[in-house]
Amino acid sequence: MKSYMLPEFNVYRDLERCVSCQVCVNQCTYMVHYYDEEEDLVKSREENCVGCLRCAMLCPTKALKIVPNPTSYRENHHWTRESISAIKVQAESGGVILTGMGCDKPQYTYWDRIVLNASQVTNPSIDPLREPMEIRTFLGKKPKELSIEAGSGRYSLTTELSPQLKLEMPIMFTAISYGAVSFNVHESLAMAASESGTYFNTGEGGLDRRLYRYGDHAIVQVASGRFGVDPSYLEVGAAVEIKIGQGAKPGIGGHLPGEKVSREISRTRMIPKGTDALSPAPQHDIYSIEDLSQLIYAIKEATGYAKPVSVKIAAVHNSAAIASGIVRAGADIIALDGIRGSTGAAPKIIRDNVGIPIELALASVDQRLRDEGIRNEASLVVAGGVRNSADVVKAIALGADAVYIGTAALIAIGCTVCQKCYMGRCPWGIATTDPWISKRVNPLIASKRLSNLLRAWSLEIKEMMGGMGINSIESLRGNREMLRGVGLTDKELSILGVRHAGE
Ligand code: SF4
Ligand code: SF4
């Protein structure tokens, strides 16, 4: 069938600059560039281009320009280019349109409608270069009160504390599964988490034995497919996370195609090589809060009550009520993933239309747990499009204990958010299991880039806290007085629990 699709991108090659070195030919995993021997020229098949920009970045003479195709349909606010293209794709394929990474719809990013406070005259700001600033964060159930015993000039804590995760900054790497990304990416995340004093999350694909040495910095995930879950996996992690839902695709499962299930991945996931890894939509043993409680306590029992247990849900309409149930079921941490959360593969229609923004979900969950007097029973970790340190600070002031970052971490490694992760040919060597392409990520370099990102954000968080006159992240947590909304409706402000700027 002849395709009626327009190329998404135009490839412009400046022949004055091009030296026919063929770097672009070798780097492009979509066969966009090719060498024409007869004409001794490098040429393009631009209909293959996904806009990953690898060629343009690596071209030694900067001869390439990759530009979104300006040829488009007649302007129409209802029948946009995206909606016309989607119909043409489906008319040709008869299938579900897949995509990767996070939702790119122009929905409100509430972080951009919320501004932070700064001290002026009456409450002096603090200079983080001269004064100590505490951003260390502990995740887990906190006691309502502490008992301290005094005796012969010494004080000792007599309250028995629940297991906690200790983070040097309130940022962790979100669940990214081995199989969705290459081993080198998993290793890079593990190394950076270990070096920076935080945690990476294995995602639902298990943990390769070669990375068990980073177990102290791993949150091991138990998802509906139970891939890679056995006693040693539960034992090696610092915490266990039960995955119920994911922000990018609430309510549906996952599918890792058989061709991505290599020998190493089959060993880690504990499934035969080359078979599709299908994660069911629900956990088949969880149909109620009571069922969830049984799994939480089964994991606690299996790990000697020594590790916090987290439950991850997608942010949906009734997240606050669900979160309340999760706390009462015995979870130590709730991970809440909003509509802008990323994925390796999801139906586009689900990614773009199901779920709610993390800002609203976070504010309502935090408020509900406070209203019920159970906020201290579990920590709240949020994810779903956290882009910079200001988003982190705003999330914490809205009530989060910490954030998970995923897309930002992959961008630090090289990702250009081309959204074609589901094709398994990521030119940056990230969302692929192809051994040749995977080598493009060097764990030593990638982990350094990740550590640098965490360090940079930590410095900025301290700067912003200092500007507010706050020297401890504990004083920022849930401190909505430090936030003001701009251009938001009364209803939005009331859900966020912040006042409008000027008030
Ligand atoms: S990488 Fe640049 S210089 Fe080399 S062949 Fe491609 S366009 Fe030409
Ligand atoms: S991980 Fe790779 S395929 Fe996925 S969006 Fe980033 S660059 Fe594109």
Coordinates of C-alpha atoms and ligand atoms in Angstrom, one line a residue:
M1 CA 0.0 0.0 0.0
K2 CA 1.4 3.4 -0.9
S3 CA 2.0 5.5 2.1
Y4 CA 0.4 9.0 2.2
M5 CA 2.5 10.1 5.1
L6 CA 4.7 13.2 4.8
P7 CA 8.2 12.9 6.2
E8 CA 8.4 14.3 9.7
F9 CA 11.8 15.9 9.1
N10 CA 13.8 17.4 6.3
V11 CA 17.5 16.6 6.2
Y12 CA 19.7 19.3 4.8
R13 CA 23.3 18.5 4.0
D14 CA 25.6 21.4 3.2
L15 CA 27.7 19.9 0.3
E16 CA 30.3 22.7 0.8
R17 CA 31.0 21.4 4.2
C18 CA 30.4 17.6 3.8
V19 CA 33.6 15.6 3.5
S20 CA 31.8 12.3 2.9
C21 CA 33.4 10.9 6.1
Q22 CA 30.2 8.7 6.6
V23 CA 30.0 9.3 10.3
C24 CA 26.3 10.0 9.8
V25 CA 25.9 6.8 7.8
N26 CA 27.5 4.7 10.5
Q27 CA 25.7 6.5 13.4
C28 CA 22.1 6.5 12.1
T29 CA 20.2 3.4 13.2
Y30 CA 17.3 4.2 10.9
M31 CA 19.4 4.1 7.7
V32 CA 18.6 7.7 6.9
H33 CA 22.1 8.4 5.5
Y34 CA 23.7 6.3 2.8
Y35 CA 26.8 6.5 0.6
D36 CA 26.2 6.6 -3.2
E37 CA 29.4 5.2 -4.6
E38 CA 28.6 6.2 -8.2
E39 CA 28.3 9.8 -7.3
D40 CA 30.7 9.7 -4.4
L41 CA 28.2 11.5 -2.3
V42 CA 26.4 10.9 1.0
K43 CA 22.7 11.2 0.6
S44 CA 19.5 10.9 2.7
R45 CA 16.3 8.9 2.9
E46 CA 14.6 11.6 4.9
E47 CA 11.3 9.6 5.3
N48 CA 13.2 7.4 7.8
C49 CA 14.3 10.3 10.0
V50 CA 12.9 10.4 13.5
G51 CA 14.7 13.6 14.6
C52 CA 17.1 12.0 17.1
L53 CA 19.8 14.5 16.0
R54 CA 22.6 12.1 16.6
C55 CA 24.0 12.7 13.1
A56 CA 23.8 16.5 13.4
M57 CA 25.6 16.4 16.8
L58 CA 28.4 14.1 15.6
C59 CA 29.0 15.4 12.1
P60 CA 32.6 16.7 12.3
T61 CA 32.0 19.6 9.9
K62 CA 28.5 20.5 11.2
A63 CA 27.2 19.9 7.6
L64 CA 23.8 18.6 8.7
K65 CA 20.6 20.4 9.6
I66 CA 17.6 18.3 10.7
V67 CA 14.4 20.5 10.5
P68 CA 10.8 19.6 11.1
N69 CA 9.1 19.3 7.8
P70 CA 7.4 22.7 7.1
T71 CA 5.2 21.1 4.4
S72 CA 2.0 20.5 6.2
Y73 CA -1.8 20.4 5.8
R74 CA -3.9 23.5 5.5
E75 CA -4.1 25.1 9.0
N76 CA -7.0 23.8 11.0
H77 CA -7.4 24.1 14.8
H78 CA -9.5 20.9 15.0
W79 CA -7.9 18.7 12.4
T80 CA -4.3 19.3 13.4
R81 CA -1.3 17.8 11.6
E82 CA -1.1 15.3 14.5
S83 CA -4.7 14.1 14.2
I84 CA -4.6 13.8 10.4
S85 CA -1.3 11.9 10.5
A86 CA -2.6 9.5 13.1
I87 CA -5.5 8.6 11.0
K88 CA -3.3 8.0 7.9
V89 CA -0.9 5.8 10.0
Q90 CA -3.8 3.7 11.3
A91 CA -5.5 3.5 7.8
E92 CA -2.2 2.0 6.6
S93 CA -1.3 -0.2 9.6
G94 CA -4.6 -1.1 11.1
G95 CA -2.9 -1.1 14.5
V96 CA -2.5 0.8 17.7
I97 CA 0.0 3.7 17.5
L98 CA 2.8 3.2 19.8
T99 CA 5.1 5.9 21.3
G100 CA 7.8 6.3 23.9
M101 CA 8.8 8.9 26.5
G102 CA 6.3 11.2 28.1
C103 CA 3.1 13.0 27.1
D104 CA 3.8 16.0 24.9
K105 CA 0.3 17.4 24.8
P106 CA 0.1 21.1 25.7
Q107 CA -1.6 20.4 29.0
Y108 CA -0.9 22.7 31.9
T109 CA 2.5 22.2 33.5
Y110 CA 1.5 23.5 36.9
W111 CA 5.1 23.9 37.9
D112 CA 5.3 26.8 35.5
R113 CA 2.2 28.4 37.1
I114 CA 3.7 28.3 40.5
V115 CA 6.3 30.7 41.8
L116 CA 8.6 30.5 44.8
N117 CA 9.0 33.0 47.6
A118 CA 12.3 34.7 48.6
S119 CA 13.2 36.5 51.8
Q120 CA 13.3 40.3 51.8
V121 CA 14.3 42.5 54.8
T122 CA 12.3 40.8 57.6
N123 CA 13.4 37.2 57.4
P124 CA 17.0 37.2 56.2
S125 CA 18.0 34.8 53.4
I126 CA 20.8 32.3 54.0
D127 CA 24.0 32.1 51.9
P128 CA 24.5 28.4 51.0
L129 CA 28.1 29.0 50.3
R130 CA 28.7 30.1 53.9
E131 CA 26.1 28.4 55.9
P132 CA 25.3 24.7 56.2
M133 CA 22.2 23.6 54.2
E134 CA 20.6 20.2 54.9
I135 CA 19.0 18.4 52.0
R136 CA 19.5 14.9 53.3
T137 CA 16.2 13.0 53.1
F138 CA 14.9 9.9 54.8
L139 CA 12.2 7.9 53.3
G140 CA 10.0 5.5 55.3
K141 CA 7.4 5.5 58.0
K142 CA 8.2 8.1 60.7
P143 CA 7.1 7.8 64.3
K144 CA 4.5 10.2 65.7
E145 CA 6.8 11.0 68.6
L146 CA 10.2 10.1 69.8
S147 CA 11.1 8.8 73.3
I148 CA 14.4 9.8 74.6
E149 CA 16.0 8.4 77.7
A150 CA 18.4 10.5 79.7
G151 CA 20.9 8.9 82.0
S152 CA 24.4 9.9 83.3
G153 CA 24.7 12.8 81.0
R154 CA 23.8 10.8 77.9
Y155 CA 20.7 10.7 75.8
S156 CA 19.5 7.8 73.9
L157 CA 16.6 7.2 71.5
T158 CA 14.3 4.5 72.8
T159 CA 11.7 4.7 70.0
E160 CA 12.2 1.8 67.5
L161 CA 12.4 3.4 64.1
S162 CA 11.1 1.8 60.9
P163 CA 13.6 1.0 58.1
Q164 CA 14.5 4.1 56.2
L165 CA 16.2 5.0 52.9
K166 CA 18.8 7.7 53.4
L167 CA 19.2 10.0 50.4
E168 CA 21.9 12.7 50.2
M169 CA 19.5 14.8 48.1
P170 CA 15.7 14.4 47.6
I171 CA 16.1 12.9 44.1
M172 CA 16.2 9.3 42.9
F173 CA 16.3 7.6 39.5
T174 CA 12.9 6.3 38.6
A175 CA 12.0 2.7 37.5
I176 CA 13.6 2.0 34.2
S177 CA 13.7 -1.7 33.3
Y178 CA 16.6 -3.7 31.9
G179 CA 15.3 -4.6 28.5
A180 CA 13.6 -1.3 28.0
V181 CA 17.1 0.1 28.2
S182 CA 20.5 -1.4 27.7
F183 CA 22.7 -3.0 30.4
N184 CA 25.1 -0.1 30.1
V185 CA 22.3 2.4 31.0
H186 CA 21.3 0.3 34.0
E187 CA 24.9 0.1 35.1
S188 CA 25.3 3.9 34.6
L189 CA 22.2 4.6 36.8
A190 CA 23.5 2.2 39.4
M191 CA 27.0 3.7 39.5
A192 CA 25.6 7.3 39.7
A193 CA 23.2 6.4 42.4
S194 CA 25.9 4.8 44.4
E195 CA 28.3 7.7 43.9
S196 CA 25.8 10.4 44.7
G197 CA 24.3 8.7 47.7
T198 CA 20.8 8.1 46.3
Y199 CA 18.9 5.2 44.7
F200 CA 18.0 3.8 41.3
N201 CA 15.0 1.7 40.7
T202 CA 15.3 -1.5 38.7
G203 CA 11.9 -1.3 37.1
E204 CA 10.0 -4.4 36.3
G205 CA 12.8 -6.3 34.5
G206 CA 14.8 -7.6 37.5
L207 CA 18.4 -6.8 38.3
D208 CA 21.3 -8.4 36.3
R209 CA 23.6 -10.3 38.7
R210 CA 26.5 -8.1 37.6
L211 CA 24.8 -5.2 39.3
Y212 CA 24.1 -6.9 42.6
R213 CA 27.1 -5.0 44.0
Y214 CA 25.0 -1.9 43.7
G215 CA 22.2 -3.5 45.7
D216 CA 22.6 -1.0 48.6
H217 CA 21.5 1.7 46.2
A218 CA 18.8 -0.3 44.4
I219 CA 15.0 -0.2 44.8
V220 CA 13.9 -3.5 43.4
Q221 CA 10.6 -3.5 41.8
V222 CA 7.9 -6.2 41.9
A223 CA 5.5 -5.7 39.0
S224 CA 2.6 -7.7 37.6
G225 CA 4.8 -9.9 35.4
R226 CA 7.1 -10.7 38.5
F227 CA 10.0 -10.8 36.1
G228 CA 13.3 -11.5 37.9
V229 CA 11.7 -11.7 41.3
D230 CA 13.2 -14.3 43.6
P231 CA 14.5 -14.3 47.2
S232 CA 18.0 -13.1 46.2
Y233 CA 16.5 -10.2 44.3
L234 CA 14.4 -9.1 47.2
E235 CA 17.3 -9.6 49.5
V236 CA 19.8 -7.6 47.5
G237 CA 17.8 -4.3 47.2
A238 CA 17.7 -1.5 49.8
A239 CA 13.9 -1.3 49.4
V240 CA 11.2 -3.1 47.5
E241 CA 8.6 -1.4 45.3
I242 CA 5.3 -3.0 44.3
K243 CA 4.3 -1.5 40.9
I244 CA 0.5 -1.1 40.5
G245 CA 0.5 1.6 37.9
Q246 CA 2.6 3.8 35.7
G247 CA 1.9 7.5 34.8
A248 CA 2.5 7.0 31.1
K249 CA 0.1 4.2 30.8
P250 CA -2.3 3.9 33.8
G251 CA -4.5 0.8 33.7
I252 CA -2.6 -1.2 31.1
G253 CA 0.3 -3.6 31.2
G254 CA 3.5 -3.7 29.2
H255 CA 5.0 -5.7 26.4
L256 CA 8.7 -6.3 25.7
P257 CA 8.9 -7.9 22.3
G258 CA 10.7 -11.2 22.0
E259 CA 13.5 -9.9 19.8
K260 CA 14.6 -7.7 22.7
V261 CA 14.8 -10.7 25.1
S262 CA 18.4 -11.6 24.7
R263 CA 20.3 -14.3 26.6
E264 CA 21.2 -11.8 29.4
I265 CA 17.7 -10.4 29.6
S266 CA 16.1 -13.8 29.6
R267 CA 18.4 -14.8 32.5
T268 CA 17.6 -11.6 34.4
R269 CA 13.8 -11.7 33.7
M270 CA 13.7 -15.5 34.2
I271 CA 11.9 -16.1 30.9
P272 CA 12.9 -18.1 27.8
K273 CA 15.1 -16.2 25.3
G274 CA 13.2 -14.7 22.5
T275 CA 9.8 -14.9 24.1
D276 CA 7.6 -11.8 24.5
A277 CA 7.7 -10.5 28.1
L278 CA 4.0 -9.5 28.8
S279 CA 3.2 -7.7 32.0
P280 CA -0.5 -8.1 32.8
A281 CA -2.5 -4.9 33.4
P282 CA -3.3 -5.8 37.0
Q283 CA -1.3 -7.7 39.5
H284 CA -3.4 -10.9 39.4
D285 CA -3.3 -11.4 43.2
I286 CA -4.4 -7.9 44.0
Y287 CA -8.0 -6.9 43.7
S288 CA -8.4 -5.0 47.0
I289 CA -6.5 -3.0 49.6
E290 CA -6.5 -6.2 51.7
D291 CA -4.8 -8.1 48.9
L292 CA -2.3 -5.4 48.6
S293 CA -1.7 -5.5 52.3
Q294 CA -1.0 -9.2 52.1
L295 CA 1.6 -8.7 49.4
I296 CA 3.3 -5.8 51.4
Y297 CA 3.5 -8.0 54.5
A298 CA 4.6 -11.1 52.5
I299 CA 7.5 -9.0 51.2
K300 CA 8.2 -7.6 54.6
E301 CA 8.2 -11.1 56.1
A302 CA 10.5 -12.3 53.3
T303 CA 13.0 -9.5 53.9
G304 CA 12.9 -9.7 57.7
Y305 CA 11.1 -6.3 58.1
A306 CA 14.5 -4.7 57.4
K307 CA 13.5 -2.8 54.2
P308 CA 10.9 -0.1 53.4
V309 CA 8.2 -1.3 51.0
S310 CA 7.0 1.2 48.4
V311 CA 3.8 1.0 46.3
K312 CA 3.8 2.8 43.0
I313 CA 0.6 4.0 41.5
A314 CA -0.3 6.2 38.5
A315 CA -1.9 9.6 39.3
V316 CA -5.6 9.1 38.5
H317 CA -8.9 10.7 39.6
N318 CA -9.1 9.0 43.0
S319 CA -5.4 8.9 43.9
A320 CA -6.0 10.5 47.3
A321 CA -8.4 7.8 48.4
I322 CA -6.2 5.1 47.0
A323 CA -3.1 6.5 48.7
S324 CA -5.0 6.5 52.0
G325 CA -5.7 2.8 51.5
I326 CA -2.1 2.1 50.5
V327 CA -0.8 3.7 53.8
R328 CA -3.4 1.7 55.8
A329 CA -2.2 -1.4 53.9
G330 CA 1.2 -1.0 55.5
A331 CA 3.3 0.7 52.8
D332 CA 6.3 2.8 53.9
I333 CA 6.5 4.8 50.7
I334 CA 4.0 5.8 48.1
A335 CA 5.3 6.6 44.6
L336 CA 3.0 8.7 42.6
D337 CA 3.5 8.9 38.8
G338 CA 1.8 11.7 36.9
I339 CA 0.5 11.9 33.3
R340 CA 3.7 13.3 32.0
G341 CA 5.7 10.3 33.1
S342 CA 7.7 8.5 30.6
T343 CA 7.8 4.9 29.2
G344 CA 9.7 2.8 26.8
A345 CA 6.5 1.9 24.9
A346 CA 2.8 2.8 25.3
P347 CA -0.2 3.3 23.1
K348 CA -0.1 7.0 22.2
I349 CA -3.8 7.4 22.9
I350 CA -3.3 6.1 26.5
R351 CA -0.2 8.1 27.1
D352 CA -1.8 11.4 26.0
N353 CA -5.2 11.0 27.5
V354 CA -5.2 8.9 30.7
G355 CA -4.2 10.1 34.1
I356 CA -3.8 13.5 35.8
P357 CA -0.9 16.0 36.2
I358 CA 1.4 15.1 39.1
E359 CA 1.1 18.6 40.7
L360 CA -2.7 18.2 41.4
A361 CA -2.3 14.5 42.5
L362 CA 0.5 15.3 44.8
A363 CA -1.3 18.2 46.5
S364 CA -4.5 16.2 47.0
V365 CA -2.7 13.1 48.3
D366 CA -0.6 15.0 50.7
Q367 CA -3.7 16.9 52.0
R368 CA -5.8 13.8 52.3
L369 CA -3.1 12.0 54.3
R370 CA -2.7 15.1 56.6
D371 CA -6.5 15.4 57.1
E372 CA -6.6 11.7 58.1
G373 CA -3.6 12.1 60.5
I374 CA -1.6 9.5 58.7
R375 CA 0.9 11.6 56.7
N376 CA 3.8 10.5 58.8
E377 CA 3.0 6.8 58.2
A378 CA 4.5 6.9 54.7
S379 CA 6.8 9.0 52.6
L380 CA 5.6 10.4 49.3
V381 CA 7.8 10.2 46.2
V382 CA 6.5 11.9 43.0
A383 CA 7.4 11.4 39.4
G384 CA 6.2 12.5 36.0
G385 CA 8.0 15.1 34.1
V386 CA 10.3 16.7 36.7
R387 CA 12.6 18.8 34.5
N388 CA 14.8 20.9 36.8
S389 CA 15.7 21.7 40.4
A390 CA 12.8 24.3 40.6
D391 CA 10.3 21.5 39.9
V392 CA 11.9 19.5 42.7
V393 CA 11.7 22.4 45.2
K394 CA 8.0 23.1 44.2
A395 CA 7.2 19.4 44.6
I396 CA 8.7 19.3 48.0
A397 CA 6.9 22.5 49.1
L398 CA 3.7 20.9 47.8
G399 CA 4.2 18.0 50.1
A400 CA 6.6 15.4 48.4
D401 CA 9.4 13.9 50.4
A402 CA 11.4 13.3 47.3
V403 CA 11.1 13.0 43.5
Y404 CA 11.9 10.4 40.9
I405 CA 13.5 11.5 37.7
G406 CA 13.5 9.4 34.5
T407 CA 13.4 11.4 31.3
A408 CA 15.8 14.0 32.8
A409 CA 18.3 11.2 33.7
L410 CA 18.1 9.8 30.2
I411 CA 18.6 13.3 28.6
A412 CA 21.7 13.6 30.8
I413 CA 23.0 10.5 29.2
G414 CA 22.2 11.6 25.6
C415 CA 18.5 11.1 24.9
T416 CA 17.0 13.8 22.7
V417 CA 13.3 12.9 23.5
C418 CA 12.6 11.7 19.9
Q419 CA 9.9 9.4 21.4
K420 CA 10.9 6.4 19.4
C421 CA 12.1 4.2 22.3
Y422 CA 9.5 1.5 21.4
M423 CA 11.4 0.8 18.1
G424 CA 14.4 -0.6 20.1
R425 CA 16.9 1.2 17.8
C426 CA 17.7 4.2 20.0
P427 CA 20.6 5.9 18.2
W428 CA 21.9 7.1 21.6
G429 CA 22.3 3.5 22.8
I430 CA 19.7 4.0 25.5
A431 CA 16.4 2.3 24.7
T432 CA 17.9 -0.7 23.0
T433 CA 19.3 -4.1 23.7
D434 CA 21.3 -4.3 20.5
P435 CA 24.8 -5.1 21.7
W436 CA 26.4 -2.9 18.9
I437 CA 24.2 0.1 19.5
S438 CA 24.4 -0.3 23.3
K439 CA 28.1 0.4 23.3
R440 CA 27.3 4.0 22.5
V441 CA 26.7 4.4 26.3
N442 CA 29.9 4.2 28.2
P443 CA 28.9 3.7 31.9
L444 CA 32.0 5.6 33.2
I445 CA 31.0 8.7 31.2
A446 CA 27.2 8.3 31.5
S447 CA 27.4 7.9 35.3
K448 CA 29.6 11.0 35.5
R449 CA 27.0 13.0 33.5
L450 CA 24.3 11.7 35.9
S451 CA 26.3 12.5 39.0
N452 CA 27.0 16.0 37.6
L453 CA 23.3 16.5 37.0
L454 CA 22.4 15.5 40.6
R455 CA 25.2 17.7 42.0
A456 CA 24.1 20.7 39.9
W457 CA 20.5 20.3 41.0
S458 CA 21.5 19.9 44.6
L459 CA 23.5 23.2 44.5
E460 CA 20.5 24.9 42.9
I461 CA 18.1 23.5 45.5
K462 CA 20.3 24.9 48.3
E463 CA 20.4 28.3 46.5
M464 CA 16.6 28.4 46.3
M465 CA 16.2 27.3 49.9
G466 CA 18.7 29.8 51.1
G467 CA 16.8 32.5 49.2
M468 CA 13.7 31.6 51.1
G469 CA 15.5 31.7 54.4
I470 CA 15.3 27.9 54.8
N471 CA 18.3 25.9 55.7
S472 CA 16.7 22.4 56.0
I473 CA 14.7 20.5 53.5
E474 CA 12.5 19.4 56.4
S475 CA 11.3 23.0 56.8
L476 CA 10.4 23.2 53.1
R477 CA 8.4 20.0 53.0
G478 CA 4.7 20.8 52.6
N479 CA 5.4 24.4 53.2
R480 CA 2.9 25.8 50.7
E481 CA 3.3 29.3 52.1
M482 CA 6.5 29.4 50.0
L483 CA 4.4 28.9 46.8
R484 CA 2.0 31.2 44.9
G485 CA -0.1 30.5 41.9
V486 CA -0.1 32.7 38.8
G487 CA -3.0 32.7 36.4
L488 CA -4.8 29.7 38.0
T489 CA -8.5 29.4 38.8
D490 CA -9.8 29.4 42.3
K491 CA -10.5 25.7 42.0
E492 CA -7.0 24.9 40.9
L493 CA -5.5 27.0 43.7
S494 CA -7.8 25.3 46.2
I495 CA -6.7 21.8 45.0
L496 CA -3.0 22.9 45.1
G497 CA -3.6 24.5 48.5
V498 CA -1.7 27.6 47.5
R499 CA -2.7 31.3 47.3
H500 CA -2.6 33.4 44.3
A501 CA 0.4 35.7 43.7
G502 CA -0.2 39.1 45.2
E503 CA -2.1 37.6 48.2
Ligands
SF4_1 S1 28.9 13.2 9.1 FE1 28.7 15.2 8.2 S2 30.6 15.4 6.9 FE2 30.4 13.2 7.4 S3 29.3 12.4 5.6 FE3 27.7 13.0 7.2 S4 27.1 15.1 6.6 FE4 29.0 14.6 5.6
SF4_2 S1 15.8 7.1 24.8 FE1 16.5 7.1 22.6 S2 14.7 6.5 21.4 FE2 14.0 7.1 23.4 S3 13.4 9.2 23.2 FE3 15.5 9.1 24.0 S4 16.8 9.3 22.1 FE4 14.7 8.7 21.5

